[in-house]
Amino acid sequence: MFRLSSRLSNNTAAQAVQSVRALSNQTGLTAMVGSANMARMRGMTGVLAQSASYSSVPRQMTQQMTLKEVGIMDPYVIPEKENRPSLFNDYKTWIKYAKLRMRNTGMTAASTLGMCWKLKDFGITGRFMSESEEAYIGMNEAFAKGDRKYLEEICTPSMYAKLKGQLKDRVGRYEWKYHGLVEKPQIVSIRQGQIGGHVLIQMIVRLHSNQSMGVFDKKNKLIAGDLKKTVPVLEYLVFQRYITDPEDNWRILGKTAPSPVSS
């Protein structure tokens, strides 16, 4: 599914986990996080920009690359429990929320059936969940180290372009540590689309983990963050794959956040 083994084999499992944790904090991969966590992390070192839209893809890109840059088909994410409307306090808003949730559940179920029918190696509760966490760790680790080659491999072109720009603009040396999951990864949305004769699948995965980050100057002096301070980070990553293309693999398309329900 993901092509991670070539990257992670150079470190022990523990080292990989630690490096990935540290990376997302320092690099700004926390842009995939909820607004509260994003604000907190930005105050420390500056967060990665959210996923690039389709319009951000340079026109000179190849036709194949353009095909992959369709943007997020449906960025809707159900609000976290504490932000959901109450049936008793706001009936109208709750009805709207209930309809959106039912729509998301129905579309996810339909897309899952279509995907599992075509994609025989997909394990929705096992293999993909563990590998999505590894991909998240790998992306953060590569960003912290400035490993553009691996970022280009694990991300779609638009996401890679965003991270590449962040790497050019950042100052200092970054260290990012990953301190494990707060909750197990969860798929909150699956969408299927037909594009140019190919079947595209996008999945939004909820990742809630503990991280720490530090930024150091040329003299190795800490100028931002604190590696000893663990911060809970909640992020929603969008993974993409053209399942009708046997050469394609799951890649990180970008990030999204819970959608507010207005009355």
Short mmCIF file of C-alpha atoms in Angstrom, two decimals:
data_model
loop_
_atom_site.label_atom_id
_atom_site.label_comp_id
_atom_site.label_asym_id
_atom_site.label_seq_id
_atom_site.Cartn_x
_atom_site.Cartn_y
_atom_site.Cartn_z
CA MET A 1 0.00 0.00 0.00
CA PHE A 2 2.38 2.71 1.18
CA ARG A 3 5.99 2.54 0.10
CA LEU A 4 7.49 3.13 3.51
CA SER A 5 9.86 0.25 4.10
CA SER A 6 12.79 1.80 2.24
CA ARG A 7 12.59 4.85 4.48
CA LEU A 8 11.90 3.32 7.86
CA SER A 9 14.34 0.46 7.54
CA ASN A 10 17.23 2.83 8.18
CA ASN A 11 16.09 3.42 11.75
CA THR A 12 14.75 1.23 14.45
CA ALA A 13 11.02 1.29 15.02
CA ALA A 14 11.46 3.36 18.14
CA GLN A 15 13.68 5.89 16.39
CA ALA A 16 11.23 6.21 13.54
CA VAL A 17 8.37 6.88 15.91
CA GLN A 18 10.31 9.48 17.87
CA SER A 19 11.55 11.28 14.78
CA VAL A 20 8.11 11.44 13.24
CA ARG A 21 6.55 12.86 16.34
CA ALA A 22 9.14 15.55 16.54
CA LEU A 23 8.73 16.37 12.90
CA SER A 24 5.07 17.19 12.78
CA ASN A 25 5.43 19.64 15.64
CA GLN A 26 8.36 21.50 14.25
CA THR A 27 7.51 21.41 10.59
CA GLY A 28 4.02 22.60 10.65
CA LEU A 29 2.41 19.34 9.68
CA THR A 30 0.06 20.34 12.44
CA ALA A 31 -1.76 22.33 9.83
CA MET A 32 -3.88 19.26 9.50
CA VAL A 33 -4.94 19.76 13.08
CA GLY A 34 -8.05 21.35 14.51
CA SER A 35 -8.12 25.13 14.87
CA ALA A 36 -7.28 25.18 18.59
CA ASN A 37 -4.22 22.99 18.19
CA MET A 38 -3.16 24.85 15.06
CA ALA A 39 -3.14 28.17 16.86
CA ARG A 40 -1.13 26.73 19.70
CA MET A 41 1.45 25.14 17.42
CA ARG A 42 1.75 28.19 15.20
CA GLY A 43 2.69 30.20 18.24
CA MET A 44 5.64 27.88 18.70
CA THR A 45 7.14 27.55 15.25
CA GLY A 46 4.71 28.13 12.45
CA VAL A 47 2.61 25.44 10.91
CA LEU A 48 2.52 23.94 7.45
CA ALA A 49 -0.06 25.42 5.20
CA GLN A 50 -3.15 23.37 4.54
CA SER A 51 -3.45 21.26 1.43
CA ALA A 52 -3.12 23.09 -1.86
CA SER A 53 -6.18 23.39 -4.02
CA TYR A 54 -6.40 22.24 -7.63
CA SER A 55 -5.94 25.78 -8.90
CA SER A 56 -2.54 25.98 -7.24
CA VAL A 57 -1.02 23.39 -9.58
CA PRO A 58 1.31 25.02 -12.13
CA ARG A 59 -0.07 24.83 -15.67
CA GLN A 60 3.17 23.44 -17.01
CA MET A 61 2.77 20.23 -15.01
CA THR A 62 2.32 17.03 -16.96
CA GLN A 63 -1.11 15.69 -17.87
CA GLN A 64 -0.68 12.76 -15.49
CA MET A 65 0.19 15.05 -12.60
CA THR A 66 -2.77 17.30 -13.38
CA LEU A 67 -5.05 14.26 -13.32
CA LYS A 68 -4.01 13.56 -9.76
CA GLU A 69 -4.49 17.15 -8.62
CA VAL A 70 -8.26 17.21 -8.33
CA GLY A 71 -8.29 18.60 -4.80
CA ILE A 72 -10.31 17.16 -1.94
CA MET A 73 -13.58 15.82 -3.32
CA ASP A 74 -15.48 16.29 -0.07
CA PRO A 75 -13.63 17.91 2.86
CA TYR A 76 -16.59 17.48 5.23
CA VAL A 77 -15.67 16.10 8.64
CA ILE A 78 -18.14 15.52 11.45
CA PRO A 79 -17.50 17.96 14.34
CA GLU A 80 -15.84 16.65 17.48
CA LYS A 81 -18.27 15.57 20.20
CA GLU A 82 -17.84 18.72 22.25
CA ASN A 83 -18.73 20.87 19.23
CA ARG A 84 -21.83 19.00 18.07
CA PRO A 85 -25.20 20.73 18.44
CA SER A 86 -27.65 19.58 21.09
CA LEU A 87 -31.04 18.14 20.17
CA PHE A 88 -32.61 19.86 23.17
CA ASN A 89 -30.85 23.24 23.05
CA ASP A 90 -30.79 23.86 19.28
CA TYR A 91 -33.22 21.59 17.46
CA LYS A 92 -32.90 23.16 14.00
CA THR A 93 -29.11 23.06 13.99
CA TRP A 94 -29.16 19.49 15.29
CA ILE A 95 -31.46 18.42 12.44
CA LYS A 96 -29.03 19.95 9.94
CA TYR A 97 -26.12 18.18 11.61
CA ALA A 98 -28.02 14.86 11.64
CA LYS A 99 -28.69 15.12 7.89
CA LEU A 100 -25.04 15.87 7.15
CA ARG A 101 -23.93 12.95 9.29
CA MET A 102 -26.35 10.58 7.58
CA ARG A 103 -25.17 11.78 4.18
CA ASN A 104 -21.53 11.24 5.16
CA THR A 105 -22.27 7.76 6.51
CA GLY A 106 -24.16 6.75 3.37
CA MET A 107 -21.53 8.05 0.96
CA THR A 108 -18.72 6.47 2.97
CA ALA A 109 -20.50 3.10 3.00
CA ALA A 110 -21.13 3.19 -0.75
CA SER A 111 -17.55 4.21 -1.51
CA THR A 112 -16.20 1.51 0.81
CA LEU A 113 -18.12 -1.20 -1.02
CA GLY A 114 -16.86 0.01 -4.37
CA MET A 115 -13.29 0.24 -3.12
CA CYS A 116 -13.20 -3.18 -1.45
CA TRP A 117 -14.67 -4.71 -4.60
CA LYS A 118 -11.80 -3.37 -6.72
CA LEU A 119 -9.00 -3.19 -4.16
CA LYS A 120 -8.39 -6.68 -2.82
CA ASP A 121 -5.41 -5.78 -0.58
CA PHE A 122 -7.28 -3.18 1.49
CA GLY A 123 -7.79 -3.85 5.19
CA ILE A 124 -9.97 -1.08 6.55
CA THR A 125 -9.37 -1.79 10.25
CA GLY A 126 -5.92 -3.29 10.19
CA ARG A 127 -3.16 -2.74 7.66
CA PHE A 128 -4.25 0.65 6.37
CA MET A 129 -4.68 2.12 9.85
CA SER A 130 -1.18 1.19 10.93
CA GLU A 131 0.34 2.30 7.65
CA SER A 132 -1.50 5.62 7.69
CA GLU A 133 0.17 6.35 11.04
CA GLU A 134 3.53 5.35 9.59
CA ALA A 135 2.95 7.64 6.62
CA TYR A 136 2.10 10.51 8.96
CA ILE A 137 5.25 9.86 10.96
CA GLY A 138 7.36 9.54 7.84
CA MET A 139 6.07 12.80 6.40
CA ASN A 140 6.78 14.70 9.60
CA GLU A 141 10.19 13.14 9.94
CA ALA A 142 11.13 13.99 6.36
CA PHE A 143 9.90 17.56 6.75
CA ALA A 144 11.92 18.09 9.91
CA LYS A 145 15.05 16.77 8.24
CA GLY A 146 14.38 18.58 4.99
CA ASP A 147 14.17 15.30 3.06
CA ARG A 148 12.45 16.50 -0.10
CA LYS A 149 12.90 13.21 -1.92
CA TYR A 150 10.82 11.28 0.59
CA LEU A 151 8.20 14.04 0.83
CA GLU A 152 7.78 13.88 -2.93
CA GLU A 153 7.30 10.12 -2.68
CA ILE A 154 4.75 10.07 0.13
CA CYS A 155 2.75 13.19 -0.87
CA THR A 156 0.79 14.23 -3.95
CA PRO A 157 2.41 16.95 -6.13
CA SER A 158 0.31 19.77 -4.64
CA MET A 159 1.02 18.74 -1.06
CA TYR A 160 4.71 18.34 -1.83
CA ALA A 161 4.80 21.81 -3.41
CA LYS A 162 3.29 23.24 -0.24
CA LEU A 163 5.80 21.51 2.03
CA LYS A 164 8.68 22.45 -0.26
CA GLY A 165 7.70 26.09 0.04
CA GLN A 166 7.58 25.78 3.82
CA LEU A 167 11.08 24.31 3.81
CA LYS A 168 12.42 27.26 1.84
CA ASP A 169 10.89 29.80 4.22
CA ARG A 170 11.71 28.28 7.58
CA VAL A 171 14.63 29.38 9.74
CA GLY A 172 16.71 27.25 12.09
CA ARG A 173 17.07 23.53 12.71
CA TYR A 174 13.95 21.61 13.60
CA GLU A 175 13.55 18.65 15.91
CA TRP A 176 10.24 16.87 16.26
CA LYS A 177 9.32 14.01 18.56
CA TYR A 178 6.36 11.70 18.39
CA HIS A 179 5.08 10.45 21.75
CA GLY A 180 2.44 7.99 20.62
CA LEU A 181 -1.27 7.99 19.92
CA VAL A 182 -3.86 9.53 22.20
CA GLU A 183 -6.53 7.54 20.34
CA LYS A 184 -6.44 4.92 17.60
CA PRO A 185 -6.51 6.26 14.02
CA GLN A 186 -10.01 6.40 12.57
CA ILE A 187 -11.33 6.67 9.03
CA VAL A 188 -14.04 9.33 9.12
CA SER A 189 -14.80 9.65 5.42
CA ILE A 190 -14.33 7.74 2.16
CA ARG A 191 -15.19 9.13 -1.27
CA GLN A 192 -14.99 7.57 -4.71
CA GLY A 193 -14.84 9.42 -8.01
CA GLN A 194 -14.47 8.65 -11.71
CA ILE A 195 -11.81 10.77 -13.39
CA GLY A 196 -10.48 10.26 -16.90
CA GLY A 197 -11.52 6.62 -16.89
CA HIS A 198 -9.83 5.99 -13.54
CA VAL A 199 -11.46 5.34 -10.16
CA LEU A 200 -10.16 7.66 -7.48
CA ILE A 201 -10.50 6.98 -3.75
CA GLN A 202 -9.95 9.62 -1.07
CA MET A 203 -10.03 8.81 2.64
CA ILE A 204 -9.93 11.20 5.57
CA VAL A 205 -8.16 9.71 8.59
CA ARG A 206 -8.40 11.16 12.09
CA LEU A 207 -5.02 11.05 13.87
CA HIS A 208 -4.78 12.16 17.50
CA SER A 209 -1.26 11.98 18.93
CA ASN A 210 1.15 13.50 21.44
CA GLN A 211 4.08 15.45 20.01
CA SER A 212 6.82 17.85 20.98
CA MET A 213 8.93 20.20 18.92
CA GLY A 214 11.92 22.47 19.16
CA VAL A 215 13.63 24.93 16.82
CA PHE A 216 17.34 25.65 17.21
CA ASP A 217 19.59 28.35 15.78
CA LYS A 218 23.09 27.89 14.28
CA LYS A 219 24.58 27.83 17.77
CA ASN A 220 22.21 25.02 18.74
CA LYS A 221 20.27 27.34 21.04
CA LEU A 222 16.57 26.68 21.47
CA ILE A 223 14.66 29.57 19.90
CA ALA A 224 11.13 28.13 19.78
CA GLY A 225 9.15 25.23 21.16
CA ASP A 226 10.20 22.78 23.85
CA LEU A 227 11.12 19.16 23.20
CA LYS A 228 10.31 18.32 26.82
CA LYS A 229 6.76 19.66 26.55
CA THR A 230 4.29 17.22 25.02
CA VAL A 231 1.38 18.69 23.11
CA PRO A 232 -1.74 16.75 21.98
CA VAL A 233 -2.30 17.28 18.27
CA LEU A 234 -5.47 16.32 16.41
CA GLU A 235 -5.19 16.21 12.63
CA TYR A 236 -7.27 15.00 9.72
CA LEU A 237 -5.17 13.69 6.83
CA VAL A 238 -6.58 13.12 3.36
CA PHE A 239 -5.15 10.05 1.60
CA GLN A 240 -5.61 9.47 -2.12
CA ARG A 241 -5.17 6.57 -4.54
CA TYR A 242 -6.26 5.73 -8.09
CA ILE A 243 -7.31 2.15 -7.44
CA THR A 244 -7.63 1.30 -11.14
CA ASP A 245 -3.94 2.08 -11.61
CA PRO A 246 -1.85 -0.87 -10.36
CA GLU A 247 1.22 1.38 -10.11
CA ASP A 248 -0.43 3.96 -7.88
CA ASN A 249 -0.08 3.97 -4.09
CA TRP A 250 -1.75 5.80 -1.23
CA ARG A 251 -0.40 9.33 -0.92
CA ILE A 252 -1.11 12.23 1.40
CA LEU A 253 -3.16 14.80 -0.49
CA GLY A 254 -3.54 17.31 2.30
CA LYS A 255 -5.41 18.10 5.48
CA THR A 256 -8.84 19.20 6.50
CA ALA A 257 -10.65 20.02 9.75
CA PRO A 258 -14.02 19.38 11.39
CA SER A 259 -16.79 21.29 9.67
CA PRO A 260 -18.83 23.72 11.81
CA VAL A 261 -22.61 23.34 11.80
CA SER A 262 -24.34 26.70 11.50
CA SER A 263 -27.98 27.24 12.23
#
